[in-house]
Amino acid sequence: MRSTILDPDEGRRSTRPQRYSSRLSARFAAGLYRDDLIDVIHVEGGYLFHQVPAELQRHTCLVEHNIESDVLRQFAGLLGDQVLARSAHRTAQVEERAWRRAGAVAAVTPEDRAEIERRSGRPDVFLVPNGSDHLPAGAGRVLPPSAPPTALMVANFSYLPNADALQVILNSVWPKILNEIPEARLLLAGSNISAQQRESASRVPAVEVIGFVEDVATVFDQADVLVCPLRAGGGIKVKVLESIRRGCPVVTTTIGAQGITGRVRSALHIVDDLADLATATAILLRARDERALRREQMLLVSADMLSWKDASSMLGKVWEMVATEHEQSRNEIADLAGRDRSRP
């Protein structure tokens, strides 16, 4: 199967669908279809769906990694921001229009699939979760007694839910932990950490900014606990999957645990109250034996998580369904054209 990636230009526009607009991409997709070079158009995110010409939209597979309008709505509630609330409403209209017009729609979490089905009225939304085996499985390890208790936050720090979680850690969670465990340290690893965020981190004791790392497994292996105090968000949190895969215990909120079910979910420490989240993290940082048990549990349940091969197979079946319908429609058009030519 061949693939062509269309990368819309991002300009200085006011809404996400406007920012990700490119007439060139739309014309190119139309040309590929016209020349019978593609069977399925895979779209990542409803805010890109407008790139697809109207006559091709039923030949799309639209995958939502989260529901953007829900994230905006959550922040509007947290901040009491009416501008964000209006933006959430406009974004919801764009999403729902895309969901109804797409040939197939898939979500990566059961929660998002249920919400898309409810809002779109279509009962056939597919569940295609993320894989986790892009990182090798962790192994049992014993840290030297001199190693300081270490908490970790991993994120794309430019993404609004992660930027909010960083402020929550620096302002609320970490000071409480340090008050109980003065020798503890916090590592901040990930992409797009801004100068302002670095400056905020520098004002808080025992915080080390690592920034971008080539091999994220190395920072999970340095940590005793992954802390993920998300107050808003959607979709599955890849950093949580990665932490489980490496055997690093996780303390997170309900939002941080979205999409994770069964034995894997039971291995997480899920706390929504921020004071309780700080306490739960401190308990794990102090209790070496408890951390070792949690690590063993993580490594055990990680065998239940989906591989990328399985995830790809699931997505491929959705593509095949859309492509089959595409081929049927082409044959119907050809038959009609043949009948038209046969008329006297």
Short mmCIF file of C-alpha atoms in Angstrom, two decimals:
data_model
loop_
_atom_site.label_atom_id
_atom_site.label_comp_id
_atom_site.label_asym_id
_atom_site.label_seq_id
_atom_site.Cartn_x
_atom_site.Cartn_y
_atom_site.Cartn_z
CA MET A 1 0.00 0.00 0.00
CA ARG A 2 1.35 3.42 -0.94
CA SER A 3 0.93 6.48 1.23
CA THR A 4 1.13 10.20 0.53
CA ILE A 5 1.31 12.70 3.39
CA LEU A 6 -0.23 16.12 2.91
CA ASP A 7 1.11 18.70 5.34
CA PRO A 8 -1.08 21.83 5.41
CA ASP A 9 0.60 25.18 5.82
CA GLU A 10 0.21 26.73 9.26
CA GLY A 11 -0.25 30.46 9.01
CA ARG A 12 -1.24 33.27 11.31
CA ARG A 13 -4.93 32.47 11.47
CA SER A 14 -7.34 32.68 14.36
CA THR A 15 -8.90 29.20 14.63
CA ARG A 16 -7.39 25.76 14.35
CA PRO A 17 -9.17 24.81 11.08
CA GLN A 18 -8.02 28.14 9.62
CA ARG A 19 -4.44 27.66 10.85
CA TYR A 20 -4.29 24.27 9.15
CA SER A 21 -5.49 25.31 5.71
CA SER A 22 -3.81 24.75 2.37
CA ARG A 23 -5.44 25.05 -1.03
CA LEU A 24 -2.44 23.22 -2.48
CA SER A 25 -3.12 20.18 -0.28
CA ALA A 26 -6.80 20.12 -1.25
CA ARG A 27 -5.98 20.36 -4.98
CA PHE A 28 -3.31 17.70 -4.68
CA ALA A 29 -5.69 15.26 -2.97
CA ALA A 30 -8.32 15.89 -5.65
CA GLY A 31 -5.74 15.22 -8.35
CA LEU A 32 -4.63 11.94 -6.79
CA TYR A 33 -8.23 10.79 -6.62
CA ARG A 34 -9.00 11.89 -10.15
CA ASP A 35 -6.02 9.91 -11.44
CA ASP A 36 -7.17 6.84 -9.48
CA LEU A 37 -3.99 6.82 -7.37
CA ILE A 38 -5.68 6.63 -3.97
CA ASP A 39 -8.54 4.66 -2.42
CA VAL A 40 -8.67 6.16 1.07
CA ILE A 41 -7.86 9.56 2.50
CA HIS A 42 -6.68 9.24 6.11
CA VAL A 43 -7.31 12.41 8.13
CA GLU A 44 -5.80 12.96 11.60
CA GLY A 45 -8.18 15.30 13.41
CA GLY A 46 -11.52 16.83 12.52
CA TYR A 47 -9.92 20.30 12.27
CA LEU A 48 -8.19 19.06 9.06
CA PHE A 49 -11.30 17.57 7.48
CA HIS A 50 -12.12 20.75 5.57
CA GLN A 51 -8.96 20.09 3.53
CA VAL A 52 -10.75 17.22 1.80
CA PRO A 53 -12.85 18.27 -1.24
CA ALA A 54 -16.57 17.74 -0.58
CA GLU A 55 -16.90 15.08 -3.29
CA LEU A 56 -14.16 12.97 -1.65
CA GLN A 57 -15.23 13.19 1.99
CA ARG A 58 -17.04 9.85 2.01
CA HIS A 59 -13.73 8.22 1.03
CA THR A 60 -12.04 9.32 4.25
CA CYS A 61 -10.97 7.61 7.43
CA LEU A 62 -11.08 10.30 10.12
CA VAL A 63 -9.16 9.47 13.31
CA GLU A 64 -9.63 11.58 16.44
CA HIS A 65 -6.83 11.30 19.01
CA ASN A 66 -8.88 13.49 21.30
CA ILE A 67 -11.96 15.70 21.02
CA GLU A 68 -10.65 19.26 20.79
CA SER A 69 -13.97 20.90 21.67
CA ASP A 70 -14.11 18.90 24.92
CA VAL A 71 -10.60 20.03 25.87
CA LEU A 72 -11.55 23.66 25.21
CA ARG A 73 -14.79 23.24 27.15
CA GLN A 74 -12.91 21.80 30.12
CA PHE A 75 -10.53 24.77 30.19
CA ALA A 76 -13.40 27.21 29.78
CA GLY A 77 -14.92 25.69 32.92
CA LEU A 78 -11.64 25.71 34.86
CA LEU A 79 -10.86 29.33 33.97
CA GLY A 80 -14.39 30.74 33.68
CA ASP A 81 -13.40 31.96 30.21
CA GLN A 82 -16.34 32.80 27.94
CA VAL A 83 -14.07 33.31 24.91
CA LEU A 84 -12.85 29.71 25.28
CA ALA A 85 -16.44 28.56 25.75
CA ARG A 86 -17.45 30.16 22.45
CA SER A 87 -14.40 28.65 20.75
CA ALA A 88 -15.39 25.24 22.12
CA HIS A 89 -18.87 25.66 20.66
CA ARG A 90 -17.53 26.61 17.21
CA THR A 91 -15.03 23.75 17.28
CA ALA A 92 -17.79 21.30 18.22
CA GLN A 93 -19.78 22.36 15.16
CA VAL A 94 -16.76 21.75 12.92
CA GLU A 95 -16.12 18.33 14.50
CA GLU A 96 -19.71 17.15 14.28
CA ARG A 97 -19.97 18.16 10.64
CA ALA A 98 -16.79 16.20 9.88
CA TRP A 99 -17.91 13.13 11.84
CA ARG A 100 -21.20 12.95 9.94
CA ARG A 101 -19.58 13.33 6.51
CA ALA A 102 -16.55 11.04 6.87
CA GLY A 103 -16.53 7.59 5.33
CA ALA A 104 -15.35 6.14 8.64
CA VAL A 105 -14.52 7.62 12.03
CA ALA A 106 -12.20 6.11 14.64
CA ALA A 107 -11.23 7.10 18.17
CA VAL A 108 -8.36 5.87 20.34
CA THR A 109 -10.31 5.61 23.62
CA PRO A 110 -13.69 4.08 24.53
CA GLU A 111 -14.67 7.38 26.17
CA ASP A 112 -14.09 9.39 22.99
CA ARG A 113 -15.80 6.78 20.80
CA ALA A 114 -18.93 6.96 22.97
CA GLU A 115 -18.91 10.77 22.87
CA ILE A 116 -18.46 10.91 19.09
CA GLU A 117 -21.31 8.44 18.60
CA ARG A 118 -23.53 10.46 20.93
CA ARG A 119 -22.83 13.79 19.26
CA SER A 120 -22.73 12.62 15.65
CA GLY A 121 -25.64 10.23 15.78
CA ARG A 122 -23.65 7.58 13.92
CA PRO A 123 -23.42 4.19 15.68
CA ASP A 124 -20.41 2.88 13.76
CA VAL A 125 -17.42 4.73 15.26
CA PHE A 126 -14.40 2.41 15.41
CA LEU A 127 -12.06 1.98 18.37
CA VAL A 128 -8.40 1.90 17.28
CA PRO A 129 -6.20 2.27 20.39
CA ASN A 130 -2.53 3.21 20.36
CA GLY A 131 0.19 0.60 20.60
CA SER A 132 2.88 0.76 23.24
CA ASP A 133 5.77 -1.41 22.07
CA HIS A 134 7.70 1.42 20.40
CA LEU A 135 9.66 1.28 23.67
CA PRO A 136 11.31 -1.97 24.72
CA ALA A 137 9.86 -3.54 27.84
CA GLY A 138 11.54 -2.50 31.06
CA ALA A 139 13.28 -4.88 33.41
CA GLY A 140 13.46 -5.23 37.13
CA ARG A 141 16.05 -2.87 38.59
CA VAL A 142 17.53 -1.92 41.93
CA LEU A 143 18.60 1.69 42.40
CA PRO A 144 21.54 2.43 44.67
CA PRO A 145 20.51 3.48 48.20
CA SER A 146 22.14 6.88 47.59
CA ALA A 147 19.83 7.73 44.68
CA PRO A 148 17.44 10.59 45.62
CA PRO A 149 13.70 9.87 45.39
CA THR A 150 12.86 11.04 41.86
CA ALA A 151 9.56 12.15 40.33
CA LEU A 152 9.16 12.70 36.60
CA MET A 153 6.91 14.73 34.32
CA VAL A 154 7.02 13.96 30.58
CA ALA A 155 5.18 16.23 28.16
CA ASN A 156 4.95 18.35 25.07
CA PHE A 157 4.98 21.50 27.19
CA SER A 158 3.47 23.73 24.51
CA TYR A 159 0.18 21.77 24.57
CA LEU A 160 -2.32 23.61 26.76
CA PRO A 161 -3.31 20.69 29.06
CA ASN A 162 0.37 19.90 29.68
CA ALA A 163 1.27 23.55 30.26
CA ASP A 164 -1.52 23.69 32.84
CA ALA A 165 -0.32 20.46 34.47
CA LEU A 166 3.20 21.89 34.72
CA GLN A 167 1.91 24.91 36.63
CA VAL A 168 -0.11 22.61 38.88
CA ILE A 169 3.04 20.61 39.71
CA LEU A 170 5.27 23.65 40.27
CA ASN A 171 2.75 25.67 42.27
CA SER A 172 0.78 23.05 44.21
CA VAL A 173 2.01 19.47 44.03
CA TRP A 174 5.81 19.69 44.23
CA PRO A 175 6.07 22.16 47.15
CA LYS A 176 3.91 19.82 49.25
CA ILE A 177 6.08 16.83 48.31
CA LEU A 178 9.29 18.71 49.11
CA ASN A 179 7.89 19.69 52.49
CA GLU A 180 7.59 15.99 53.30
CA ILE A 181 10.70 14.73 51.42
CA PRO A 182 13.33 17.52 51.22
CA GLU A 183 15.83 15.25 49.41
CA ALA A 184 13.42 14.49 46.51
CA ARG A 185 13.96 15.80 42.98
CA LEU A 186 11.65 16.43 40.02
CA LEU A 187 12.71 15.88 36.39
CA LEU A 188 10.96 17.70 33.55
CA ALA A 189 11.49 15.93 30.21
CA GLY A 190 9.91 16.50 26.83
CA SER A 191 9.58 18.88 23.92
CA ASN A 192 8.82 22.58 23.47
CA ILE A 193 9.49 23.80 26.98
CA SER A 194 9.47 27.58 26.75
CA ALA A 195 11.87 30.09 28.26
CA GLN A 196 9.07 31.24 30.57
CA GLN A 197 8.40 27.68 31.72
CA ARG A 198 12.12 27.13 32.35
CA GLU A 199 12.21 30.32 34.39
CA SER A 200 9.18 29.21 36.44
CA ALA A 201 10.84 25.84 37.08
CA SER A 202 14.08 27.52 38.14
CA ARG A 203 12.25 29.29 40.99
CA VAL A 204 11.14 25.97 42.52
CA PRO A 205 13.72 23.96 44.50
CA ALA A 206 14.93 20.52 43.36
CA VAL A 207 13.51 20.79 39.84
CA GLU A 208 15.74 19.76 36.93
CA VAL A 209 14.75 20.63 33.36
CA ILE A 210 16.02 17.93 31.01
CA GLY A 211 14.01 19.02 27.98
CA PHE A 212 13.95 16.95 24.81
CA VAL A 213 15.54 13.50 24.94
CA GLU A 214 16.26 11.15 22.05
CA ASP A 215 15.45 8.04 24.09
CA VAL A 216 12.61 8.64 26.52
CA ALA A 217 13.13 5.20 28.07
CA THR A 218 16.25 6.55 29.78
CA VAL A 219 14.29 9.13 31.80
CA PHE A 220 11.60 6.64 32.82
CA ASP A 221 14.41 4.43 34.10
CA GLN A 222 15.81 7.30 36.20
CA ALA A 223 12.45 7.95 37.85
CA ASP A 224 10.65 6.37 40.78
CA VAL A 225 7.24 7.83 39.91
CA LEU A 226 5.65 9.46 36.85
CA VAL A 227 3.42 12.34 37.98
CA CYS A 228 0.65 13.33 35.56
CA PRO A 229 -1.75 15.83 37.21
CA LEU A 230 -3.84 16.64 34.14
CA ARG A 231 -6.95 18.70 34.84
CA ALA A 232 -8.11 18.73 31.22
CA GLY A 233 -7.49 16.64 28.13
CA GLY A 234 -8.72 13.78 26.02
CA GLY A 235 -7.53 10.69 24.23
CA ILE A 236 -4.90 8.32 25.54
CA LYS A 237 -1.76 9.66 27.20
CA VAL A 238 1.19 8.00 25.46
CA LYS A 239 3.52 8.94 28.33
CA VAL A 240 1.37 6.84 30.67
CA LEU A 241 1.58 3.86 28.30
CA GLU A 242 5.35 4.38 28.07
CA SER A 243 5.72 4.58 31.83
CA ILE A 244 3.81 1.32 32.26
CA ARG A 245 5.90 -0.29 29.53
CA ARG A 246 9.12 0.64 31.35
CA GLY A 247 7.76 -0.32 34.76
CA CYS A 248 7.70 3.18 36.24
CA PRO A 249 4.80 3.64 38.73
CA VAL A 250 2.21 6.25 37.73
CA VAL A 251 0.25 8.73 39.84
CA THR A 252 -2.32 10.54 37.73
CA THR A 253 -5.84 11.92 37.52
CA THR A 254 -8.89 10.34 35.91
CA ILE A 255 -8.16 12.40 32.80
CA GLY A 256 -4.60 11.08 32.72
CA ALA A 257 -5.94 7.51 32.83
CA GLN A 258 -8.43 7.91 29.96
CA GLY A 259 -8.51 4.99 27.54
CA ILE A 260 -6.73 2.61 29.91
CA THR A 261 -8.85 -0.32 31.08
CA GLY A 262 -8.73 -3.65 32.88
CA ARG A 263 -5.63 -4.86 34.72
CA VAL A 264 -3.55 -2.08 33.24
CA ARG A 265 -5.79 0.59 34.76
CA SER A 266 -5.73 -1.16 38.14
CA ALA A 267 -1.93 -0.73 38.20
CA LEU A 268 -2.27 3.08 38.10
CA HIS A 269 -2.70 5.26 41.18
CA ILE A 270 -5.61 7.52 40.14
CA VAL A 271 -6.29 10.60 42.33
CA ASP A 272 -8.21 13.71 41.29
CA ASP A 273 -7.75 15.91 44.36
CA LEU A 274 -4.40 17.68 43.96
CA ALA A 275 -3.51 17.55 47.66
CA ASP A 276 -4.23 13.81 47.70
CA LEU A 277 -2.23 13.40 44.49
CA ALA A 278 0.77 15.05 46.16
CA THR A 279 0.38 12.81 49.19
CA ALA A 280 0.13 9.66 47.05
CA THR A 281 3.27 10.66 45.15
CA ALA A 282 5.17 11.36 48.38
CA ILE A 283 4.18 7.97 49.82
CA LEU A 284 5.59 6.19 46.75
CA LEU A 285 8.76 8.28 46.78
CA ARG A 286 9.37 7.34 50.43
CA ALA A 287 8.41 3.66 50.21
CA ARG A 288 11.12 1.79 48.28
CA ASP A 289 9.49 -1.63 48.81
CA GLU A 290 6.08 -0.36 47.66
CA ARG A 291 7.68 1.13 44.54
CA ALA A 292 9.34 -2.20 43.77
CA LEU A 293 5.98 -3.98 44.03
CA ARG A 294 4.34 -1.36 41.81
CA ARG A 295 7.14 -1.68 39.27
CA GLU A 296 6.67 -5.47 39.12
CA GLN A 297 2.92 -4.97 38.70
CA MET A 298 3.50 -2.49 35.84
CA LEU A 299 5.79 -4.88 34.01
CA LEU A 300 3.32 -7.73 34.47
CA VAL A 301 0.25 -5.89 33.16
CA SER A 302 2.16 -4.27 30.29
CA ALA A 303 1.80 -7.62 28.51
CA ASP A 304 -1.93 -6.79 28.18
CA MET A 305 -1.29 -3.61 26.21
CA LEU A 306 -1.79 -3.46 22.46
CA SER A 307 1.17 -3.76 20.11
CA TRP A 308 1.60 -1.38 17.19
CA LYS A 309 1.25 -4.36 14.85
CA ASP A 310 -2.20 -5.06 16.29
CA ALA A 311 -3.15 -1.37 16.23
CA SER A 312 -2.02 -1.10 12.59
CA SER A 313 -4.04 -4.17 11.69
CA MET A 314 -7.16 -2.65 13.25
CA LEU A 315 -6.66 0.61 11.36
CA GLY A 316 -5.94 -1.32 8.15
CA LYS A 317 -9.31 -3.06 8.39
CA VAL A 318 -11.03 0.34 8.61
CA TRP A 319 -9.11 1.49 5.52
CA GLU A 320 -10.12 -1.68 3.70
CA MET A 321 -13.77 -1.04 4.52
CA VAL A 322 -13.59 2.52 3.16
CA ALA A 323 -11.60 1.38 0.10
CA THR A 324 -14.11 -1.39 -0.67
CA GLU A 325 -16.97 1.08 -0.60
CA HIS A 326 -14.85 3.41 -2.74
CA GLU A 327 -14.31 0.67 -5.34
CA GLN A 328 -18.00 -0.18 -5.35
CA SER A 329 -18.90 3.47 -5.96
CA ARG A 330 -16.40 3.69 -8.83
CA ASN A 331 -17.90 0.57 -10.41
CA GLU A 332 -21.40 1.99 -10.03
CA ILE A 333 -20.31 5.23 -11.73
CA ALA A 334 -18.66 3.27 -14.54
CA ASP A 335 -21.82 1.17 -15.00
CA LEU A 336 -23.95 4.31 -15.17
CA ALA A 337 -21.56 5.86 -17.69
CA GLY A 338 -21.74 2.70 -19.79
CA ARG A 339 -25.54 2.70 -19.75
CA ASP A 340 -25.57 6.37 -20.72
CA ARG A 341 -23.32 5.67 -23.72
CA SER A 342 -25.55 2.79 -24.80
CA ARG A 343 -28.63 4.97 -25.01
CA PRO A 344 -29.77 5.83 -28.58
#
